[in-house]
Tab-separated table of C-alpha atoms in Angstrom:
chain	number	residue	atom	x	y	z
Z	1	UNK	CA	0.000	0.000	0.000
Z	2	UNK	CA	0.951	3.609	-0.549
Z	3	UNK	CA	0.062	6.410	1.825
Z	4	UNK	CA	-0.108	9.986	0.542
Z	5	UNK	CA	-0.221	13.006	2.838
Z	6	UNK	CA	-0.858	16.504	1.521
Z	7	UNK	CA	0.020	19.745	3.270
Z	8	UNK	CA	0.288	23.448	2.531
Z	9	UNK	CA	-3.311	24.441	1.952
Z	10	UNK	CA	-4.846	27.542	3.476
Z	11	UNK	CA	-6.573	30.854	2.914
Z	12	UNK	CA	-5.040	33.343	0.500
Z	13	UNK	CA	-6.187	36.477	-1.297
Z	14	UNK	CA	-6.658	36.728	-5.043
Z	15	UNK	CA	-3.278	37.012	-6.720
Z	16	UNK	CA	-1.475	35.269	-3.889
Z	17	UNK	CA	0.542	32.058	-3.872
Z	18	UNK	CA	0.554	28.742	-2.058
Z	19	UNK	CA	2.774	25.702	-2.242
Z	20	UNK	CA	1.266	22.283	-1.705
Z	21	UNK	CA	3.340	19.256	-0.773
Z	22	UNK	CA	2.568	15.567	-1.062
Z	23	UNK	CA	4.654	12.994	0.737
Z	24	UNK	CA	4.349	9.333	-0.176
Z	25	UNK	CA	5.255	6.416	2.061
Z	26	UNK	CA	4.875	2.658	2.062
Z	27	UNK	CA	5.296	0.600	-1.076
Z	28	UNK	CA	7.582	2.072	-3.720
Z	29	UNK	CA	7.533	1.622	-7.466
Z	30	UNK	CA	10.266	1.870	-10.067
Z	31	UNK	CA	8.054	4.004	-12.279
Z	32	UNK	CA	4.884	5.879	-11.517
Z	33	UNK	CA	2.955	9.064	-12.025
Z	34	UNK	CA	1.665	11.514	-9.464
Z	35	UNK	CA	-1.093	14.000	-9.952
Z	36	UNK	CA	-2.922	16.822	-8.272
Z	37	UNK	CA	-6.683	17.018	-8.507
Z	38	UNK	CA	-9.166	19.418	-6.943
Z	39	UNK	CA	-12.816	19.405	-6.061
Z	40	UNK	CA	-14.937	22.482	-5.470
Z	41	UNK	CA	-18.238	22.282	-3.572
Z	42	UNK	CA	-20.942	20.792	-5.762
Z	43	UNK	CA	-18.528	19.998	-8.571
Z	44	UNK	CA	-16.745	16.905	-9.789
Z	45	UNK	CA	-13.119	16.251	-8.995
Z	46	UNK	CA	-10.921	17.595	-11.783
Z	47	UNK	CA	-7.358	17.217	-12.959
Z	48	UNK	CA	-4.965	20.049	-12.105
Z	49	UNK	CA	-1.434	18.836	-12.834
Z	50	UNK	CA	0.536	15.627	-13.179
Z	51	UNK	CA	4.096	14.395	-13.449
Z	52	UNK	CA	5.635	11.163	-14.681
Z	53	UNK	CA	8.477	10.250	-12.394
Z	54	UNK	CA	10.837	8.787	-14.969
Z	55	UNK	CA	11.662	11.524	-17.426
Z	56	UNK	CA	9.815	14.194	-15.481
Z	57	UNK	CA	7.165	14.976	-18.105
Z	58	UNK	CA	4.565	17.359	-16.718
Z	59	UNK	CA	0.931	17.957	-17.618
Z	60	UNK	CA	-1.436	20.801	-16.715
Z	61	UNK	CA	-5.084	21.651	-16.999
Z	62	UNK	CA	-5.641	24.611	-19.304
Z	63	UNK	CA	-7.119	26.571	-16.405
Z	64	UNK	CA	-3.848	26.521	-14.453
Z	65	UNK	CA	-1.254	26.485	-17.210
Z	66	UNK	CA	1.235	29.306	-16.727
Z	67	UNK	CA	0.228	29.797	-13.076
Z	68	UNK	CA	0.867	26.417	-11.411
Z	69	UNK	CA	4.048	24.349	-11.424
Z	70	UNK	CA	4.299	20.695	-10.445
Z	71	UNK	CA	7.725	19.414	-9.455
Z	72	UNK	CA	9.496	16.518	-7.789
Z	73	UNK	CA	11.398	16.820	-4.582
Z	74	UNK	CA	14.935	15.579	-4.186
Z	75	UNK	CA	13.519	12.633	-2.305
Z	76	UNK	CA	11.829	10.163	-4.575
Z	77	UNK	CA	8.618	10.277	-2.622
Z	78	UNK	CA	7.698	13.978	-2.666
Z	79	UNK	CA	5.841	16.116	-5.166
Z	80	UNK	CA	4.992	19.810	-4.971
Z	81	UNK	CA	2.429	22.100	-6.536
Z	82	UNK	CA	3.444	25.749	-6.638
Z	83	UNK	CA	0.325	27.821	-7.185
Z	84	UNK	CA	0.734	31.446	-8.249
Z	85	UNK	CA	-1.695	34.183	-9.281
Z	86	UNK	CA	-4.464	32.377	-7.472
Z	87	UNK	CA	-8.070	33.108	-8.355
Z	88	UNK	CA	-11.301	32.496	-6.427
Z	89	UNK	CA	-12.164	29.733	-8.900
Z	90	UNK	CA	-9.085	27.837	-7.700
Z	91	UNK	CA	-10.839	27.272	-4.373
Z	92	UNK	CA	-11.400	23.643	-3.448
Z	93	UNK	CA	-9.990	20.590	-1.774
Z	94	UNK	CA	-6.742	19.573	-3.442
Z	95	UNK	CA	-5.882	15.891	-3.583
Z	96	UNK	CA	-2.611	14.165	-4.365
Z	97	UNK	CA	-2.796	10.882	-6.257
Z	98	UNK	CA	-0.301	8.265	-7.404
Z	99	UNK	CA	-0.228	5.071	-9.421
Z	100	UNK	CA	2.412	2.877	-11.072
Z	101	UNK	CA	0.334	2.022	-14.142
Z	102	UNK	CA	-0.856	5.360	-15.488
Z	103	UNK	CA	-1.548	5.703	-19.201
Z	104	UNK	CA	-3.546	8.923	-19.142
Z	105	UNK	CA	-2.152	11.235	-16.468
Z	106	UNK	CA	-5.257	13.450	-16.591
Z	107	UNK	CA	-7.664	10.588	-15.884
Z	108	UNK	CA	-8.484	10.423	-12.177
Z	109	UNK	CA	-9.991	6.932	-12.517
Z	110	UNK	CA	-6.567	5.486	-13.303
Z	111	UNK	CA	-5.140	6.434	-9.909
Z	112	UNK	CA	-5.355	3.848	-7.131
Z	113	UNK	CA	-3.762	5.843	-4.316
Z	114	UNK	CA	-5.132	9.108	-2.925
Z	115	UNK	CA	-4.366	11.464	-0.085
Z	116	UNK	CA	-6.949	12.888	2.280
Z	117	UNK	CA	-6.917	16.324	0.647
Z	118	UNK	CA	-6.004	19.816	1.749
Z	119	UNK	CA	-8.301	22.844	1.575
Z	120	UNK	CA	-7.339	25.828	-0.557
Z	121	UNK	CA	-9.497	28.930	-0.281
Z	122	UNK	CA	-8.901	32.021	-2.409
Z	123	UNK	CA	-10.764	35.104	-1.279
Z	124	UNK	CA	-11.814	37.834	-3.690
């Protein structure tokens, strides 16, 4: 099993920045992908950003491209999401996800392992 723990959420004003962290523990894989998803009240969970560990290819939702950056930590088990120029529509619970057998990084149904989520609130 893999355990994922997110941190770094909070309340920020429009235009501000936050950095989310996701630490993985437990079973390790030689190759996997990690993604960030978010869910606003009354809405479906949506893809935000993803990274393939080997090679480091990154993927972003159009709504965050140019504002958010996903990156790997020096430790193999950590991924970050730097969020800049935040907007009220970025508000939601942000979840970290991981899986060793990802084909479509943007597809939440392909991820088997999820964190508990961290709340991000952007005030206008």
